[in-house]
Coordinates of N, CA and C and ligand atoms in Angstrom, one line a residue:
X1485 N -13.4 18.4 6.8 CA -12.7 17.2 6.9 C -11.8 17.2 8.1
X1486 N -11.9 16.2 9.0 CA -11.0 16.2 10.1 C -10.0 15.1 9.9
X1487 N -8.7 15.4 10.2 CA -7.7 14.4 10.0 C -7.1 14.0 11.3
X1488 N -7.1 12.8 11.7 CA -6.5 12.4 13.0 C -5.2 11.6 12.6
X1489 N -4.1 12.1 13.0 CA -2.8 11.4 12.8 C -2.5 10.5 14.0
X1490 N -2.3 9.2 13.7 CA -2.1 8.3 14.8 C -0.6 7.8 14.7
X1491 N -0.2 7.3 15.8 CA 1.2 6.8 15.9 C 1.5 5.7 14.9
X1492 N 0.6 4.7 14.9 CA 0.9 3.5 14.1 C -0.5 2.8 13.8
X1493 N -0.4 1.6 13.3 CA -1.6 0.9 12.9 C -2.5 0.6 14.1
X1494 N -1.9 0.2 15.2 CA -2.7 -0.1 16.4 C -3.5 1.1 16.9
X1495 N -2.8 2.2 16.9 CA -3.4 3.5 17.3 C -4.5 3.9 16.4
X1496 N -4.2 3.7 15.1 CA -5.3 4.0 14.0 C -6.5 3.2 14.3
X1497 N -6.3 1.9 14.6 CA -7.4 0.9 14.7 C -8.3 1.3 15.9
X1498 N -7.6 1.7 17.0 CA -8.3 2.1 18.2 C -9.1 3.4 18.0
X1499 N -8.5 4.4 17.3 CA -9.2 5.7 17.1 C -10.4 5.5 16.1
X1500 N -10.2 4.6 15.1 CA -11.2 4.4 14.1 C -12.4 3.7 14.9
X1501 N -12.0 2.7 15.7 CA -13.1 2.0 16.5 C -13.8 3.0 17.4
X1502 N -13.1 4.1 17.9 CA -13.8 5.1 18.7 C -14.9 5.7 17.9
X1503 N -14.6 6.1 16.7 CA -15.6 6.8 15.8 C -16.8 5.8 15.6
X1504 N -16.5 4.6 15.3 CA -17.7 3.6 15.0 C -18.5 3.4 16.3
X1505 N -17.7 3.3 17.4 CA -18.4 3.0 18.7 C -19.4 4.2 19.0
X1506 N -18.9 5.4 18.8 CA -19.7 6.6 19.1 C -21.0 6.5 18.2
X1507 N -20.9 6.1 17.0 CA -22.0 6.0 16.1 C -23.0 4.9 16.7
X1508 N -22.5 3.8 17.0 CA -23.4 2.7 17.5 C -24.0 3.1 18.8
X1509 N -23.3 3.8 19.7 CA -23.9 4.2 21.0 C -24.9 5.2 20.8
X1510 N -24.7 6.2 19.9 CA -25.6 7.3 19.8 C -26.8 6.9 19.0
X1511 N -26.7 5.9 18.1 CA -27.8 5.5 17.3 C -27.7 4.0 17.2
X1512 N -28.3 3.3 18.1 CA -28.1 1.8 18.2 C -28.7 1.1 17.0
X1513 N -29.6 1.7 16.2 CA -30.2 1.0 15.0 C -29.6 1.7 13.8
X1514 N -28.3 2.1 13.9 CA -27.7 2.8 12.7 C -27.4 1.8 11.6
X1515 N -27.2 2.4 10.4 CA -26.7 1.6 9.2 C -25.2 1.9 9.1
X1516 N -24.4 0.9 9.2 CA -23.0 1.0 9.0 C -22.6 0.5 7.6
X1517 N -21.9 1.3 6.9 CA -21.3 0.9 5.6 C -19.9 0.3 5.9
X1518 N -19.7 -0.9 5.5 CA -18.5 -1.6 5.9 C -17.6 -1.9 4.8
X1519 N -16.3 -2.0 5.1 CA -15.3 -2.2 4.1 C -14.5 -3.5 4.5
X1520 N -13.9 -4.2 3.5 CA -13.0 -5.3 3.8 C -11.6 -4.8 3.6
X1521 N -10.7 -5.7 3.4 CA -9.3 -5.3 3.1 C -8.5 -5.4 4.4
X1522 N -7.2 -5.2 4.3 CA -6.3 -5.4 5.5 C -6.4 -4.2 6.5
X1523 N -6.7 -3.0 6.0 CA -6.7 -1.8 6.9 C -7.7 -1.9 8.0
X1524 N -9.0 -2.3 7.8 CA -9.9 -2.2 8.9 C -9.9 -3.5 9.9
X1525 N -9.0 -4.4 9.6 CA -9.1 -5.7 10.4 C -8.8 -5.3 11.9
X1526 N -7.8 -4.5 12.2 CA -7.5 -4.1 13.6 C -8.7 -3.3 14.2
X1527 N -9.4 -2.5 13.4 CA -10.5 -1.8 13.9 C -11.7 -2.7 14.2
X1528 N -11.9 -3.7 13.4 CA -12.9 -4.7 13.7 C -12.6 -5.5 15.0
X1529 N -11.3 -5.8 15.1 CA -10.8 -6.5 16.4 C -11.2 -5.7 17.6
X1530 N -11.0 -4.4 17.5 CA -11.3 -3.5 18.6 C -12.8 -3.5 18.9
X1531 N -13.6 -3.5 17.8 CA -15.1 -3.5 18.0 C -15.5 -4.8 18.7
X1532 N -14.8 -5.9 18.3 CA -15.2 -7.2 18.9 C -14.8 -7.2 20.4
X1533 N -13.7 -6.6 20.8 CA -13.3 -6.5 22.2 C -14.3 -5.7 23.0
X1534 N -14.7 -4.6 22.4 CA -15.6 -3.7 23.1 C -17.0 -4.4 23.3
X1535 N -17.4 -5.2 22.3 CA -18.6 -5.9 22.4 C -18.5 -7.0 23.5
X1536 N -17.3 -7.7 23.5 CA -17.1 -8.7 24.5 C -17.0 -8.1 25.9
X1537 N -16.5 -6.9 26.0 CA -16.4 -6.2 27.3 C -17.8 -5.7 27.8
X1538 N -18.8 -5.8 26.9 CA -20.1 -5.3 27.3 C -20.3 -3.8 27.0
X1539 N -19.3 -3.2 26.2 CA -19.4 -1.8 25.9 C -20.2 -1.4 24.7
X1540 N -20.4 -2.4 23.8 CA -21.1 -2.2 22.5 C -22.1 -3.2 22.3
X1541 N -23.3 -2.8 21.7 CA -24.3 -3.7 21.4 C -24.7 -3.5 19.9
X1542 N -24.6 -4.6 19.1 CA -24.9 -4.5 17.7 C -26.2 -5.1 17.3
X1543 N -27.0 -5.4 18.4 CA -28.3 -6.2 18.1 C -29.2 -5.5 17.1
X1544 N -29.2 -4.1 17.1 CA -30.1 -3.4 16.2 C -29.4 -2.8 15.0
X1545 N -28.1 -3.0 14.9 CA -27.3 -2.4 13.8 C -27.6 -3.1 12.5
X1546 N -27.6 -2.3 11.5 CA -27.8 -2.9 10.1 C -26.5 -2.5 9.3
X1547 N -26.1 -3.4 8.4 CA -24.9 -3.1 7.7 C -25.0 -3.3 6.2
X1548 N -24.3 -2.5 5.4 CA -24.2 -2.8 4.0 C -22.7 -2.7 3.6
X1549 N -22.3 -3.7 2.9 CA -20.8 -3.7 2.5 C -20.7 -3.0 1.2
X1550 N -19.5 -2.5 1.0 CA -19.1 -1.8 -0.2 C -19.1 -2.7 -1.4
X1551 N -18.6 -3.9 -1.3 CA -18.4 -4.6 -2.6 C -18.2 -6.1 -2.4
X1552 N -18.2 -6.8 -3.5 CA -18.0 -8.3 -3.4 C -17.5 -8.7 -4.8
X1553 N -16.6 -9.6 -4.8 CA -16.1 -10.2 -6.1 C -17.2 -10.9 -6.8
X1554 N -17.3 -10.7 -8.1 CA -18.3 -11.4 -8.9 C -17.8 -12.8 -9.2
X1555 N -18.6 -13.8 -8.9 CA -18.2 -15.2 -9.2 C -17.7 -16.0 -8.0
X1556 N -17.5 -15.3 -6.9 CA -17.1 -16.1 -5.7 C -18.3 -16.4 -4.8
X1557 N -18.5 -17.6 -4.4 CA -19.6 -18.0 -3.5 C -19.3 -17.5 -2.1
X1558 N -20.3 -17.3 -1.3 CA -20.2 -16.8 0.1 C -19.1 -17.5 0.9
X1559 N -19.1 -18.9 0.7 CA -18.2 -19.7 1.5 C -16.8 -19.8 1.0
X1560 N -16.5 -19.1 -0.1 CA -15.1 -19.0 -0.6 C -14.3 -18.2 0.3
X1561 N -13.1 -18.7 0.7 CA -12.4 -18.0 1.8 C -11.8 -16.6 1.3
X1562 N -12.0 -16.2 0.1 CA -11.6 -14.9 -0.4 C -12.8 -14.0 -0.7
X1563 N -14.0 -14.6 -0.5 CA -15.2 -13.7 -0.7 C -15.3 -12.7 0.4
X1564 N -15.9 -11.6 0.1 CA -16.0 -10.5 1.1 C -17.0 -10.9 2.2
X1565 N -18.0 -11.8 1.8 CA -18.9 -12.3 2.8 C -18.1 -13.0 3.9
X1566 N -17.3 -13.9 3.4 CA -16.5 -14.8 4.3 C -15.6 -13.9 5.2
X1567 N -15.0 -12.8 4.5 CA -14.1 -11.9 5.3 C -14.9 -11.3 6.4
X1568 N -16.1 -10.7 6.1 CA -16.9 -10.0 7.1 C -17.3 -11.0 8.2
X1569 N -17.7 -12.2 7.8 CA -18.2 -13.2 8.8 C -17.0 -13.5 9.7
X1570 N -15.8 -13.8 9.2 CA -14.8 -14.3 10.0 C -14.1 -13.1 10.8
X1571 N -14.1 -11.9 10.2 CA -13.4 -10.8 10.9 C -14.2 -10.0 11.8
X1572 N -15.6 -10.1 11.7 CA -16.4 -9.3 12.5 C -17.7 -10.0 12.9
X1573 N -18.5 -10.4 12.0 CA -19.9 -10.8 12.3 C -20.0 -11.9 13.2
X1574 N -19.1 -12.9 13.1 CA -19.3 -14.1 13.9 C -19.0 -13.8 15.4
X1575 N -18.3 -12.7 15.7 CA -17.9 -12.4 17.1 C -18.6 -11.3 17.7
X1576 N -19.6 -10.7 17.0 CA -20.4 -9.7 17.7 C -21.9 -10.1 17.6
X1577 N -22.8 -9.4 18.2 CA -24.2 -9.8 18.2 C -25.0 -9.2 17.1
X1578 N -24.4 -8.9 16.0 CA -25.2 -8.4 14.9 C -26.1 -9.5 14.3
X1579 N -27.3 -9.2 13.9 CA -28.2 -10.2 13.3 C -27.8 -10.3 11.9
X1580 N -27.4 -11.5 11.5 CA -26.9 -11.7 10.1 C -28.0 -11.3 9.1
X1581 N -29.2 -11.4 9.5 CA -30.3 -11.0 8.5 C -30.2 -9.5 8.3
X1582 N -29.6 -8.7 9.2 CA -29.4 -7.3 9.0 C -28.1 -6.9 8.3
X1583 N -27.4 -7.9 7.8 CA -26.1 -7.6 7.1 C -26.4 -7.8 5.6
X1584 N -25.8 -6.9 4.8 CA -26.0 -7.0 3.4 C -24.7 -6.9 2.6
X1585 N -24.5 -7.7 1.7 CA -23.3 -7.7 0.8 C -23.7 -8.1 -0.6
X1586 N -23.2 -7.4 -1.6 CA -23.7 -7.8 -2.9 C -23.5 -9.3 -3.1
X1587 N -24.4 -9.9 -3.9 CA -24.4 -11.4 -4.2 C -23.4 -11.7 -5.4
X1588 N -22.2 -12.1 -5.1 CA -21.2 -12.3 -6.1 C -21.7 -13.5 -7.1
X1589 N -22.6 -14.3 -6.6 CA -23.0 -15.4 -7.5 C -24.2 -15.1 -8.4
X1590 N -24.6 -13.8 -8.4 CA -25.7 -13.4 -9.3 C -25.0 -13.1 -10.6
X1591 N -25.2 -13.8 -11.7 CA -24.5 -13.6 -13.0 C -25.1 -12.3 -13.7
X1592 N -26.4 -12.0 -13.4 CA -27.0 -10.9 -14.1 C -26.6 -9.6 -13.4
X1593 N -25.7 -8.8 -13.9 CA -25.2 -7.7 -13.2 C -26.3 -6.6 -13.0
X1594 N -27.1 -6.4 -14.0 CA -28.1 -5.3 -13.9 C -29.1 -5.7 -12.7
X1595 N -29.4 -7.0 -12.7 CA -30.4 -7.4 -11.7 C -29.8 -7.3 -10.3
X1596 N -28.5 -7.7 -10.1 CA -27.9 -7.6 -8.8 C -27.7 -6.1 -8.4
X1597 N -27.2 -5.3 -9.3 CA -27.0 -3.9 -9.0 C -28.3 -3.2 -8.6
X1598 N -29.3 -3.5 -9.3 CA -30.6 -2.9 -9.0 C -31.1 -3.4 -7.6
X1599 N -31.0 -4.7 -7.4 CA -31.4 -5.2 -6.1 C -30.6 -4.5 -4.9
X1600 N -29.3 -4.4 -5.1 CA -28.5 -3.8 -4.0 C -28.8 -2.3 -3.8
X1601 N -29.0 -1.6 -4.9 CA -29.4 -0.2 -4.7 C -30.7 -0.1 -3.9
X1602 N -31.6 -1.0 -4.2 CA -32.9 -0.9 -3.5 C -32.7 -1.3 -2.0
X1603 N -31.8 -2.2 -1.7 CA -31.6 -2.6 -0.3 C -31.1 -1.3 0.4
X1604 N -30.1 -0.7 -0.2 CA -29.5 0.5 0.5 C -30.6 1.6 0.7
X1605 N -31.4 1.8 -0.3 CA -32.5 2.8 -0.3 C -33.5 2.4 0.8
X1606 N -33.8 1.1 0.9 CA -34.9 0.7 1.8 C -34.4 0.9 3.3
X1607 N -33.1 1.0 3.5 CA -32.6 1.2 4.8 C -32.5 2.7 5.2
X1608 N -32.8 3.5 4.2 CA -32.7 4.9 4.5 C -31.3 5.5 4.3
X1609 N -30.5 4.8 3.6 CA -29.1 5.3 3.4 C -28.2 4.9 4.6
X1610 N -26.9 5.3 4.4 CA -25.9 4.9 5.4 C -25.6 6.0 6.4
X1611 N -25.5 5.6 7.6 CA -25.2 6.6 8.7 C -23.7 6.9 8.7
X1612 N -22.9 5.8 8.7 CA -21.4 5.9 8.8 C -20.8 4.9 7.8
X1613 N -20.1 5.5 6.9 CA -19.5 4.6 5.9 C -18.0 4.5 6.2
X1614 N -17.5 3.3 6.4 CA -16.1 3.1 6.6 C -15.4 2.8 5.2
X1615 N -14.3 3.4 5.0 CA -13.6 3.2 3.7 C -12.1 3.0 3.9
X1616 N -11.6 2.1 3.1 CA -10.1 2.0 3.0 C -9.7 2.7 1.7
X1617 N -8.5 2.8 1.4 CA -8.0 3.5 0.2 C -7.1 2.5 -0.6
X1618 N -7.5 2.4 -1.9 CA -6.6 1.5 -2.7 C -5.4 2.3 -3.2
X1619 N -4.3 1.6 -3.6 CA -3.1 2.3 -4.0 C -3.3 3.2 -5.2
X1620 N -4.4 2.9 -6.0 CA -4.7 3.7 -7.2 C -5.8 4.7 -6.8
X1621 N -6.1 4.9 -5.6 CA -7.1 5.9 -5.2 C -8.5 5.3 -5.2
X1622 N -8.7 4.0 -5.4 CA -10.0 3.5 -5.4 C -10.7 3.5 -4.1
X1623 N -12.0 3.6 -4.0 CA -12.8 3.4 -2.8 C -13.9 2.4 -3.2
X1624 N -14.2 1.5 -2.3 CA -14.9 0.3 -2.8 C -14.1 -0.2 -3.9
X1625 N -14.8 -0.7 -5.0 CA -14.0 -1.1 -6.2 C -14.3 0.0 -7.3
X1626 N -14.5 1.2 -6.9 CA -14.6 2.3 -7.9 C -13.2 2.6 -8.3
X1627 N -12.8 2.1 -9.5 CA -11.4 2.2 -10.0 C -11.3 3.5 -10.7
X1628 N -10.0 4.0 -11.0 CA -9.9 5.2 -11.7 C -10.5 5.1 -13.1
X1629 N -11.3 6.1 -13.4 CA -12.2 6.1 -14.7 C -12.3 7.5 -15.3
X1630 N -13.0 7.5 -16.4 CA -13.2 8.8 -17.0 C -14.3 9.6 -16.3
X1631 N -15.2 8.8 -15.6 CA -16.4 9.5 -14.9 C -16.6 8.8 -13.6
X1632 N -17.2 9.5 -12.7 CA -17.6 8.9 -11.4 C -18.9 8.1 -11.6
X1633 N -18.8 6.8 -11.4 CA -20.0 5.9 -11.5 C -20.9 6.1 -10.2
X1634 N -22.2 6.4 -10.4 CA -23.0 6.8 -9.3 C -23.5 5.7 -8.4
X1635 N -24.1 4.7 -9.0 CA -24.7 3.7 -8.2 C -24.0 2.3 -8.2
X1636 N -24.6 1.3 -7.6 CA -23.9 0.0 -7.6 C -23.8 -0.4 -9.1
X1637 N -22.6 -0.9 -9.3 CA -22.3 -1.4 -10.7 C -21.3 -2.5 -10.7
X1638 N -21.1 -3.1 -11.8 CA -20.2 -4.2 -12.0 C -18.9 -3.6 -12.6
X1639 N -17.7 -3.8 -12.0 CA -16.5 -3.2 -12.5 C -15.5 -4.3 -13.0
X1640 N -14.7 -3.9 -14.0 CA -13.6 -4.7 -14.4 C -12.4 -4.3 -13.5
X1641 N -11.9 -5.2 -12.8 CA -10.8 -4.7 -11.9 C -9.5 -4.4 -12.7
X1642 N -8.8 -3.3 -12.2 CA -7.6 -2.9 -13.0 C -6.5 -3.9 -12.6
X1643 N -5.4 -3.9 -13.5 CA -4.3 -4.7 -13.3 C -3.7 -4.4 -11.9
X1644 N -3.6 -3.2 -11.5 CA -3.0 -2.8 -10.2 C -3.8 -3.4 -9.0
X1645 N -5.1 -3.4 -9.1 CA -5.9 -4.0 -8.1 C -5.7 -5.6 -8.0
X1646 N -5.7 -6.2 -9.2 CA -5.5 -7.6 -9.3 C -4.1 -8.0 -8.7
X1647 N -3.1 -7.1 -9.0 CA -1.8 -7.3 -8.5 C -1.8 -7.2 -7.0
X1648 N -2.5 -6.2 -6.5 CA -2.5 -5.9 -5.0 C -3.2 -7.1 -4.3
X1649 N -4.2 -7.6 -4.9 CA -5.0 -8.6 -4.2 C -4.6 -10.1 -4.5
X1650 N -3.6 -10.3 -5.3 CA -3.2 -11.6 -5.7 C -2.6 -12.3 -4.5
X1651 N -2.1 -11.5 -3.5 CA -1.5 -12.1 -2.3 C -2.4 -13.0 -1.6
X1652 N -3.7 -12.8 -1.8 CA -4.7 -13.6 -1.0 C -5.1 -14.9 -1.8
X1653 N -4.7 -15.0 -3.1 CA -5.1 -16.1 -3.9 C -3.9 -17.0 -4.2
X1654 N -4.1 -18.2 -4.8 CA -3.0 -19.0 -5.1 C -2.2 -18.4 -6.2
X1655 N -2.8 -17.7 -7.1 CA -2.0 -17.0 -8.1 C -2.8 -15.8 -8.7
X1656 N -2.2 -14.9 -9.4 CA -2.9 -13.8 -10.0 C -4.1 -14.3 -10.9
X1657 N -3.9 -15.4 -11.5 CA -4.9 -16.0 -12.4 C -6.2 -16.3 -11.7
X1658 N -6.1 -16.6 -10.4 CA -7.2 -16.9 -9.6 C -8.0 -15.7 -9.1
X1659 N -7.5 -14.5 -9.2 CA -8.2 -13.3 -8.7 C -9.3 -13.1 -9.7
X1660 N -10.6 -12.9 -9.1 CA -11.7 -12.6 -10.0 C -11.4 -11.3 -10.8
X1661 N -11.9 -11.2 -12.0 CA -11.7 -10.1 -12.9 C -12.7 -9.0 -12.7
X1662 N -13.8 -9.4 -12.1 CA -14.9 -8.4 -11.9 C -15.4 -8.4 -10.5
X1663 N -16.1 -7.3 -10.1 CA -16.7 -7.1 -8.8 C -17.9 -6.3 -8.9
X1664 N -18.8 -6.4 -7.9 CA -19.9 -5.5 -7.7 C -19.4 -4.5 -6.7
X1665 N -19.7 -3.2 -6.9 CA -19.4 -2.2 -5.9 C -20.4 -1.2 -5.8
X1666 N -20.6 -0.7 -4.6 CA -21.4 0.5 -4.4 C -20.8 1.6 -5.2
X1667 N -21.7 2.5 -5.7 CA -21.2 3.6 -6.5 C -20.8 4.8 -5.7
X1668 N -20.2 5.8 -6.4 CA -19.7 7.0 -5.7 C -20.8 7.9 -5.1
X1669 N -21.9 7.9 -5.8 CA -23.0 8.8 -5.3 C -23.5 8.2 -4.0
X1670 N -23.7 6.8 -3.9 CA -24.2 6.2 -2.7 C -23.2 6.4 -1.6
X1671 N -21.9 6.3 -1.9 CA -20.9 6.5 -0.8 C -21.0 8.0 -0.3
X1672 N -21.1 8.9 -1.3 CA -21.2 10.3 -0.9 C -22.4 10.7 -0.2
X1673 N -23.5 9.8 -0.3 CA -24.7 10.1 0.4 C -24.7 9.7 1.9
X1674 N -23.6 8.9 2.3 CA -23.5 8.5 3.7 C -23.5 9.8 4.5
X1675 N -24.1 9.7 5.7 CA -24.1 11.0 6.5 C -22.7 11.3 7.0
X1676 N -22.0 10.3 7.3 CA -20.6 10.5 7.8 C -19.7 9.4 7.2
X1677 N -18.5 9.8 6.9 CA -17.5 8.9 6.3 C -16.3 8.8 7.1
X1678 N -15.8 7.6 7.3 CA -14.6 7.4 8.1 C -13.6 6.7 7.1
X1679 N -12.5 7.4 6.8 CA -11.5 6.8 5.9 C -10.3 6.4 6.8
X1680 N -10.0 5.1 6.7 CA -8.8 4.6 7.5 C -7.7 4.2 6.5
X1681 N -6.5 4.7 6.9 CA -5.3 4.5 6.0 C -4.1 4.3 6.8
X1682 N -3.3 3.3 6.4 CA -2.1 3.0 7.1 C -1.0 2.7 6.2
X1683 N 0.2 3.1 6.5 CA 1.5 2.7 5.8 C 2.0 3.7 4.8
X1684 N 3.3 3.7 4.7 CA 4.0 4.6 3.8 C 3.6 4.4 2.3
X1685 N 3.3 3.1 2.0 CA 2.9 2.9 0.6 C 1.6 3.5 0.2
X1686 N 0.9 4.1 1.2 CA -0.4 4.8 0.8 C -0.1 6.3 0.9
X1687 N 1.1 6.8 1.3 CA 1.3 8.2 1.5 C 1.0 9.1 0.3
X1688 N 1.5 8.7 -0.9 CA 1.3 9.5 -2.1 C -0.1 9.5 -2.5
X1689 N -0.8 8.4 -2.5 CA -2.2 8.4 -2.9 C -3.1 9.1 -1.9
X1690 N -2.7 9.0 -0.6 CA -3.5 9.8 0.4 C -3.4 11.3 0.2
X1691 N -2.2 11.7 -0.1 CA -1.9 13.1 -0.4 C -2.7 13.6 -1.6
X1692 N -2.7 12.8 -2.7 CA -3.4 13.1 -3.9 C -4.9 13.1 -3.6
X1693 N -5.4 12.2 -2.8 CA -6.8 12.1 -2.6 C -7.3 13.3 -1.8
X1694 N -6.5 13.7 -0.8 CA -7.0 14.8 0.1 C -6.7 16.2 -0.3
X1695 N -5.6 16.3 -1.1 CA -5.1 17.6 -1.5 C -5.1 17.9 -3.0
X1696 N -5.2 16.8 -3.8 CA -5.0 17.0 -5.2 C -6.3 17.4 -5.9
X1697 N -6.3 17.5 -7.2 CA -7.6 17.8 -7.9 C -8.6 16.7 -7.7
X1698 N -9.9 17.2 -7.7 CA -11.0 16.2 -7.6 C -11.3 15.6 -9.0
X1699 N -10.9 14.4 -9.2 CA -11.0 13.7 -10.5 C -11.4 12.3 -10.4
X1700 N -12.2 11.7 -11.3 CA -12.5 10.3 -11.3 C -11.2 9.4 -11.5
X1701 N -10.1 10.1 -11.9 CA -8.8 9.3 -12.0 C -8.3 9.0 -10.6
X1702 N -8.7 9.7 -9.6 CA -8.4 9.4 -8.2 C -9.8 9.4 -7.5
X1703 N -10.5 8.3 -7.5 CA -11.9 8.3 -7.0 C -12.0 8.8 -5.6
X1704 N -11.0 8.6 -4.7 CA -11.2 9.0 -3.3 C -11.1 10.6 -3.2
X1705 N -10.7 11.2 -4.3 CA -10.6 12.7 -4.2 C -12.0 13.3 -4.1
X1706 N -13.0 12.6 -4.5 CA -14.4 13.1 -4.4 C -14.8 13.4 -2.9
X1707 N -14.1 12.7 -2.0 CA -14.4 12.9 -0.5 C -14.1 14.3 -0.1
X1708 N -13.3 15.1 -0.9 CA -13.1 16.5 -0.5 C -14.4 17.3 -0.6
X1709 N -15.4 16.7 -1.3 CA -16.7 17.4 -1.4 C -17.7 17.0 -0.3
X1710 N -17.4 16.1 0.5 CA -18.3 15.6 1.5 C -18.1 16.5 2.8
X1711 N -19.2 16.8 3.4 CA -18.9 17.7 4.6 C -18.8 17.1 5.9
X1712 N -18.7 15.8 6.0 CA -18.4 15.1 7.3 C -17.6 13.9 7.1
X1713 N -16.3 14.2 6.8 CA -15.3 13.1 6.6 C -14.3 13.1 7.7
X1714 N -14.1 11.9 8.3 CA -13.0 11.8 9.3 C -12.0 10.9 8.7
X1715 N -10.8 11.4 8.7 CA -9.7 10.5 8.2 C -8.9 10.1 9.4
X1716 N -8.7 8.8 9.6 CA -7.8 8.3 10.7 C -6.7 7.6 10.0
X1717 N -5.5 8.2 10.1 CA -4.4 7.6 9.3 C -3.1 7.7 10.2
X1718 N -2.3 6.7 10.0 CA -1.1 6.7 10.8 C 0.0 7.7 10.2
X1719 N 1.0 7.9 11.0 CA 2.1 8.9 10.6 C 2.7 8.5 9.3
X1720 N 2.9 7.2 9.0 CA 3.5 6.8 7.8 C 2.6 7.2 6.6
X1721 N 1.3 7.0 6.7 CA 0.4 7.3 5.6 C 0.3 8.8 5.4
X1722 N 0.5 9.6 6.5 CA 0.3 11.0 6.4 C 1.7 11.7 6.1
X1723 N 2.7 10.9 5.9 CA 4.1 11.5 5.9 C 4.3 12.4 4.7
X1724 N 3.5 12.4 3.7 CA 3.7 13.4 2.5 C 2.8 14.6 2.6
X1725 N 2.0 14.7 3.7 CA 1.1 15.8 3.9 C 1.9 17.0 4.6
X1726 N 1.6 18.2 4.2 CA 2.3 19.3 4.8 C 1.8 19.6 6.2
Ligands
LIG946 C1 -12.7 -3.3 0.3 C2 -12.6 -2.1 -0.5 C3 -11.3 -1.6 -1.0 C4 -10.2 -1.5 0.1 C5 -8.9 -1.0 -0.6 C6 -7.8 -1.0 0.4 O1 -14.0 -3.6 0.7 O2 -13.6 -1.5 -0.7 O3 -11.5 -0.3 -1.6 O4 -10.6 -0.7 1.1 O5 -8.5 -1.8 -1.6 O6 -7.4 -2.3 0.8 P1 -6.4 -2.6 2.0 O7 -7.0 -2.1 3.2 O8 -6.2 -4.1 1.9 O9 -5.1 -1.8 1.6

């Protein structure tokens, strides 16, 4: 595991974009595993700038997103499809047919999870998976549990996640209670993983994830077992690490 300590969020975003750029340049038809949330927004902005400057070409890139709220249509402004479209896809030359996000409007969880697992499998797996870190240690929407869930599944969101995400909705009652998420085994099968973390409020959970026991109670702790993880985190997020 390599840990890059950055000065601040901007610096984190630039360095994370360097890792993704290197992937796209060395393998133009790579499969990127993408995350939503506030942490990668700056990274995506950097990628857009590099595309606009002519330094990056996404025409052959394929993508799979980690997760999607169950029950939100694509055009809902809080759906993860909408997030990806507005924060990245619309401003780069990725072919939208090559982008994949779980279908939040499929009510049959088994059917949708099975479909999504097959999509990822048919792409030959993920070359570079980008991850943010939840305050409770979640990655994707893999919440603290008794066991690591392996493949795409439908999760009941925890109160802490609903609380953290309610800022994006009119009220906590409007936050969907379930989501589809890629499972831990799929995340761990990515050839390379890039974990981006920013802010003092993530310092304790980042320390637990990187240095604590490997347990499904801290889902990100499983990353300690992956042999190609790059952590790009700012000083504030790394402030509790020795
Ligand atoms: C989003 C995702 C989540 C976020 C995590 C951190 O697709 O998978 O695991 O990465 O909740 O979110 P932010 O970056 O908003 O702190």
